[in-house]
Coordinates of C-alpha atoms in Angstrom, one line a residue:
X14 CA 0.5 32.1 -4.2
X15 CA 3.1 30.6 -2.1
X16 CA 2.0 27.6 0.0
X17 CA 3.2 28.0 3.5
X18 CA 3.8 24.7 5.3
X19 CA 4.2 25.1 9.1
X20 CA 6.2 22.6 11.0
X21 CA 6.5 22.7 14.8
X22 CA 9.7 20.9 15.9
X23 CA 10.2 19.7 19.5
X24 CA 13.8 18.7 19.4
X25 CA 16.0 17.4 22.2
X26 CA 18.8 19.9 21.9
X27 CA 20.3 19.2 25.3
X28 CA 20.0 16.7 28.1
X29 CA 17.5 18.8 30.0
X30 CA 14.6 18.1 27.6
X31 CA 12.8 19.1 24.5
X32 CA 13.1 22.6 23.1
X33 CA 10.4 23.9 20.9
X34 CA 11.1 25.8 17.7
X35 CA 9.0 26.8 14.7
X36 CA 10.1 26.5 11.1
X37 CA 8.2 28.1 8.2
X38 CA 8.9 27.0 4.7
X39 CA 7.5 28.3 1.4
X40 CA 6.7 26.2 -1.6
X41 CA 5.7 27.4 -5.0
X42 CA 2.1 27.2 -6.3
X43 CA 3.3 24.8 -8.9
X44 CA 4.7 22.4 -6.3
X45 CA 1.4 22.8 -4.3
X46 CA -0.6 21.7 -7.4
X47 CA 1.6 18.7 -7.9
X48 CA 1.1 17.1 -4.5
X49 CA -2.4 18.3 -3.9
X50 CA -3.4 16.9 -7.3
X51 CA -1.9 13.5 -6.3
X52 CA -3.6 13.4 -2.9
X53 CA -1.7 10.4 -1.8
X54 CA 1.1 9.7 0.7
X55 CA 3.4 6.8 0.1
X56 CA 4.7 5.1 3.3
X57 CA 7.2 2.5 4.3
X58 CA 9.5 1.7 7.2
X59 CA 12.2 -0.7 8.5
X60 CA 14.2 -0.7 5.3
X61 CA 17.3 -1.4 7.4
X62 CA 19.6 -0.2 4.6
X63 CA 22.6 -0.6 6.9
X64 CA 22.5 -4.3 6.3
X65 CA 24.9 -5.8 3.9
X66 CA 22.2 -7.1 1.6
X67 CA 21.0 -3.5 0.9
X68 CA 24.1 -1.4 1.6
X69 CA 21.9 1.7 1.4
X70 CA 20.7 0.9 -2.1
X71 CA 16.9 0.7 -2.4
X72 CA 14.5 2.0 -5.0
X73 CA 10.8 1.6 -5.6
X74 CA 8.2 3.0 -7.9
X75 CA 6.9 6.5 -7.1
X76 CA 3.2 6.3 -6.4
X77 CA 2.7 9.7 -4.6
X78 CA 4.1 13.1 -4.2
X79 CA 4.8 12.7 -0.5
X80 CA 7.0 9.9 0.9
X81 CA 6.8 8.9 4.6
X82 CA 9.8 7.0 6.0
X83 CA 8.6 5.7 9.4
X84 CA 12.0 4.9 10.9
X85 CA 14.7 2.2 10.9
X86 CA 15.7 3.3 7.5
X87 CA 19.4 3.1 8.4
X88 CA 21.9 4.6 10.9
X89 CA 22.6 8.3 11.2
X90 CA 26.3 7.4 11.8
X91 CA 26.5 6.2 8.2
X92 CA 26.1 9.8 7.2
X93 CA 27.3 9.8 3.6
X94 CA 25.3 6.7 2.6
X95 CA 22.2 7.9 4.5
X96 CA 22.5 11.3 3.0
X97 CA 22.8 9.9 -0.5
X98 CA 19.7 7.8 0.0
X99 CA 17.6 10.7 1.3
X100 CA 18.9 13.0 -1.4
X101 CA 17.8 10.5 -4.1
X102 CA 14.3 10.4 -2.5
X103 CA 14.1 14.2 -2.3
X104 CA 14.9 14.3 -6.0
X105 CA 11.9 12.1 -6.8
X106 CA 9.3 13.3 -4.3
X107 CA 7.9 16.7 -3.5
X108 CA 8.2 16.0 0.2
X109 CA 10.0 13.4 2.3
X110 CA 9.0 12.9 5.9
X111 CA 11.5 11.1 8.1
X112 CA 10.9 9.6 11.5
X113 CA 13.7 8.3 13.6
X114 CA 13.6 4.7 14.7
X115 CA 15.8 3.1 17.3
X116 CA 18.3 1.9 14.7
X117 CA 18.9 5.4 13.4
X118 CA 20.9 6.0 16.7
X119 CA 23.0 2.8 16.6
X120 CA 26.6 3.8 16.6
X121 CA 25.9 7.2 18.1
X122 CA 24.2 8.8 21.1
X123 CA 20.7 10.2 20.8
X124 CA 22.0 13.7 20.9
X125 CA 24.5 13.0 18.2
X126 CA 21.9 11.4 16.1
X127 CA 19.5 14.3 16.4
X128 CA 22.2 16.7 15.4
X129 CA 22.9 14.6 12.3
X130 CA 19.2 14.6 11.4
X131 CA 18.9 18.3 11.6
X132 CA 22.0 18.7 9.5
X133 CA 20.4 16.5 6.9
X134 CA 17.3 18.7 6.8
X135 CA 19.4 21.7 6.1
X136 CA 21.6 20.1 3.6
X137 CA 21.3 21.7 0.1
X138 CA 21.2 18.2 -1.4
X139 CA 17.7 17.8 0.1
X140 CA 16.3 20.8 -1.8
X141 CA 14.2 21.9 1.2
X142 CA 12.1 18.8 0.7
X143 CA 13.2 16.8 3.8
X144 CA 11.2 17.1 7.0
X145 CA 12.4 15.4 10.2
X146 CA 9.3 14.4 12.2
X147 CA 10.5 14.5 15.8
X148 CA 7.5 15.6 17.8
X149 CA 6.5 17.6 14.7
X150 CA 3.3 18.9 13.2
X151 CA 2.9 19.2 9.5
X152 CA -0.1 21.1 8.1
X153 CA -1.2 20.4 4.6
X154 CA -3.2 23.5 3.5
X155 CA -5.8 22.9 0.9
X156 CA -6.3 19.3 2.1
X157 CA -7.4 20.1 5.7
X158 CA -5.0 17.4 6.9
X159 CA -2.4 17.5 9.8
X160 CA 0.3 14.9 10.1
X161 CA 1.7 14.4 13.7
X162 CA 5.0 12.5 13.8
X163 CA 7.2 11.2 16.6
X164 CA 9.2 8.1 17.4
X165 CA 6.8 7.1 20.3
X166 CA 9.2 5.2 22.4
X167 CA 7.6 2.3 24.3
X168 CA 7.7 2.0 28.1
X169 CA 10.2 -0.7 29.3
X170 CA 10.1 -2.1 32.8
X171 CA 13.3 -1.5 34.8
X172 CA 15.9 -4.3 34.5
X173 CA 14.9 -5.4 31.0
X174 CA 18.0 -4.1 29.3
X175 CA 18.8 -7.4 27.7
X176 CA 15.6 -7.7 25.8
X177 CA 16.9 -5.3 23.1
X178 CA 20.2 -4.4 21.6
X179 CA 19.4 -0.7 21.9
X180 CA 21.2 -0.3 25.3
X181 CA 24.4 -1.8 23.9
X182 CA 24.3 -0.1 20.5
X183 CA 23.2 3.4 21.4
X184 CA 25.7 5.4 23.4
X185 CA 24.7 6.3 26.9
X186 CA 21.2 4.9 26.4
X187 CA 19.4 3.6 29.5
X188 CA 16.0 2.3 30.4
X189 CA 15.2 5.5 32.3
X190 CA 16.2 7.6 29.3
X191 CA 14.1 5.5 27.0
X192 CA 11.1 5.8 29.3
X193 CA 11.6 9.5 29.6
X194 CA 11.3 9.8 25.8
X195 CA 8.1 7.7 26.0
X196 CA 6.5 10.2 28.3
X197 CA 7.6 13.2 26.2
X198 CA 6.2 11.6 23.1
X199 CA 3.0 10.7 24.9
X200 CA 2.5 14.2 26.4
X201 CA 3.3 15.9 23.1
X202 CA 0.7 13.8 21.2
X203 CA -1.9 14.5 23.8
X204 CA -1.2 18.2 23.8
X205 CA -1.1 18.4 20.0
X206 CA -4.5 16.6 19.6
X207 CA -6.1 19.0 22.2
X208 CA -4.7 22.0 20.4
X209 CA -5.9 21.0 17.0
X210 CA -9.4 20.2 18.3
X211 CA -9.6 23.6 19.8
X212 CA -8.2 25.6 16.9
X213 CA -11.4 25.9 14.8
X214 CA -15.0 24.8 14.5
X215 CA -14.0 22.7 11.5
X216 CA -10.7 21.0 12.6
X217 CA -8.7 19.0 10.1
X218 CA -8.3 15.3 9.8
X219 CA -5.2 13.9 11.6
X220 CA -2.7 11.3 10.5
X221 CA -0.4 10.1 13.2
X222 CA 3.0 8.6 12.2
X223 CA 5.2 6.8 14.7
X224 CA 8.0 4.3 14.6
X225 CA 7.0 2.2 17.6
X226 CA 3.6 0.5 17.5
X227 CA 0.8 2.1 19.5
X228 CA -0.8 -1.2 20.5
X229 CA 0.3 -4.7 21.7
X230 CA -2.5 -6.3 19.8
X231 CA -2.5 -7.0 16.1
X232 CA 0.8 -5.2 15.5
X233 CA 3.4 -8.0 15.8
X234 CA 4.0 -11.6 14.9
X235 CA 1.3 -13.8 16.6
X236 CA 4.0 -15.8 18.4
X237 CA 5.5 -12.6 19.9
X238 CA 2.3 -10.9 20.9
X239 CA 2.1 -9.8 24.5
X240 CA 5.3 -11.6 25.6
X241 CA 8.1 -10.0 27.7
X242 CA 9.9 -8.5 24.8
X243 CA 6.7 -6.8 23.4
X244 CA 7.3 -3.8 25.7
X245 CA 10.4 -3.0 23.6
X246 CA 8.2 -2.6 20.5
X247 CA 4.8 -1.4 21.6
X248 CA 2.7 0.6 24.0
X249 CA -1.0 0.9 25.0
X250 CA -1.2 4.4 23.6
X251 CA -3.9 3.5 21.0
X252 CA -6.2 2.5 23.8
X253 CA -5.3 5.6 25.8
X254 CA -5.7 8.0 22.9
X255 CA -9.3 7.1 22.5
X256 CA -10.1 9.0 25.8
X257 CA -8.3 12.2 24.7
X258 CA -9.8 15.3 23.3
X259 CA -9.2 15.4 19.5
X260 CA -9.0 11.6 19.1
X261 CA -12.1 11.7 17.0
X262 CA -10.1 13.6 14.3
X263 CA -7.6 10.8 13.8
X264 CA -8.2 8.8 10.6
X265 CA -4.9 6.8 10.3
X266 CA -2.0 5.7 12.5
X267 CA 1.1 4.5 10.6
X268 CA 3.8 2.6 12.5
X269 CA 6.8 0.4 12.1
X270 CA 9.4 -1.3 14.3
X271 CA 7.7 -4.7 14.9
X272 CA 8.7 -6.4 11.6
X273 CA 5.1 -7.4 11.2
X274 CA 2.8 -5.7 8.7
X275 CA -0.9 -5.3 9.6
X276 CA -3.9 -3.2 8.8
X277 CA -6.9 -3.0 11.2
X278 CA -9.5 -0.7 12.6
X279 CA -9.5 0.6 16.1
X280 CA -12.8 2.5 16.4
X281 CA -12.6 5.0 13.5
X282 CA -8.8 4.8 13.2
X283 CA -7.1 2.7 10.5
X284 CA -3.9 1.4 12.0
X285 CA -1.4 0.2 9.4
X286 CA 2.3 -0.7 8.8
X287 CA 4.4 -1.4 5.7
X288 CA 7.8 -2.7 6.8
X289 CA 10.3 -4.1 4.3
X290 CA 11.9 -6.3 7.0
X291 CA 9.0 -8.5 8.2
X292 CA 8.8 -11.9 9.8
X293 CA 6.8 -14.8 8.4
X294 CA 8.7 -17.6 10.2
X295 CA 6.7 -20.2 12.1
X296 CA 3.4 -19.3 10.4
X297 CA 1.1 -22.0 9.2
X298 CA 0.1 -22.1 5.5
X299 CA -3.3 -20.7 6.5
X300 CA -1.7 -17.8 8.5
X301 CA 0.5 -17.0 5.6
X302 CA -2.5 -16.7 3.4
X303 CA -4.8 -14.9 5.8
X304 CA -2.8 -12.6 8.2
X305 CA 0.7 -12.2 6.8
X306 CA 1.1 -9.0 4.8
X307 CA 4.2 -8.8 2.7
X308 CA 5.9 -5.5 2.2
X309 CA 4.2 -3.4 -0.5
X310 CA 6.6 -1.1 -2.2
X311 CA 3.8 1.0 -3.6
X312 CA 1.6 1.3 -0.5
X313 CA -0.2 4.7 -0.3
X314 CA -2.7 6.5 1.8
X315 CA -5.4 8.8 0.3
X316 CA -5.2 12.4 1.4
X317 CA -8.8 13.2 0.3

C-alpha cells in the first residue's frame, strides 16, 4: 500500500503573514519499508557551505534513511550550488528535511528566499524527497512519530541591530520583522502541540526541530551564555513549552545556530545539537574534555 505522508506548510507567501497549505505526497511500500526498517534520523546543521573552505562540497557517511538539515546549510541565493548539494543528498537518503537558518537568507530577502526554497522542493532533481520544514508538520505513519519543524526566530530587543549581521545581510530585514517571525513560530508550535494532543487517545511521540536554540542555558559557549548577544541565538521557549498542552509528548528537540554542540535533558525532553561549525576557543583543557562536543558526522536519533 502507498504510504501517505502529510505535511502541513505554513509559508509566508506575502508580507501580510503566513498562509496555510496542505501537501499530500505518496511513497511506495518499498520506500516505506526502507526507512521504517532503519528507524533512525540523521541530523546536522550549520554546515555553512557558502564558506570558501567548503564551497558547497560536503559529504558524510549515510547512517539513516532520513536526513535532517537544521539550518545554516548555505545561502539560497547560491541557487545552483545549493541545489546540487541538496540533490546529492536526495539521491542518498529516502527523505531530506530542510530547515531555514538565518544564513539561508543572506543575499536575498526573506520572501525571495522562501520562494527559492519552495522551488527547490518541486525541482525534479530532488525526486520528491525534499521537505522544507517552515512551520511544517511531518507525520511518520507506522512509527507513531510527528516531526514539527520551524526556524524559531529569537526575540531581539529593539535597538540591537548591531549584534548580528542579519540586518545588514538580509534585504529589508528589521528587528520588528524578526520578532514578528518569533511570535508566528511560537504560536504555531503551541497550536500544533495542542492539536496533536487532542487528535487521539494515543497521540504520537513528537520531535521538534528548530534552527535557533530554545533555551539560553546549555546551548551556547560558556563564555557567551546569557550575554547581550544571546538574544540573537536563543529564546526561553523550552521553559515556556513545559506549560503547554501536548508538551508531555515531546521526546527530542534538535537545534542549531549557536555554534556549540550540546546534549542535555529538560524534564523528559532530550535537547541536542550537531553543528559542523562549532566554537572551542577559550576553553580550558578540562572543558574541552568534559563539555565540548565536536561535530559528529554520523549523529542519529532513534525513531523507535
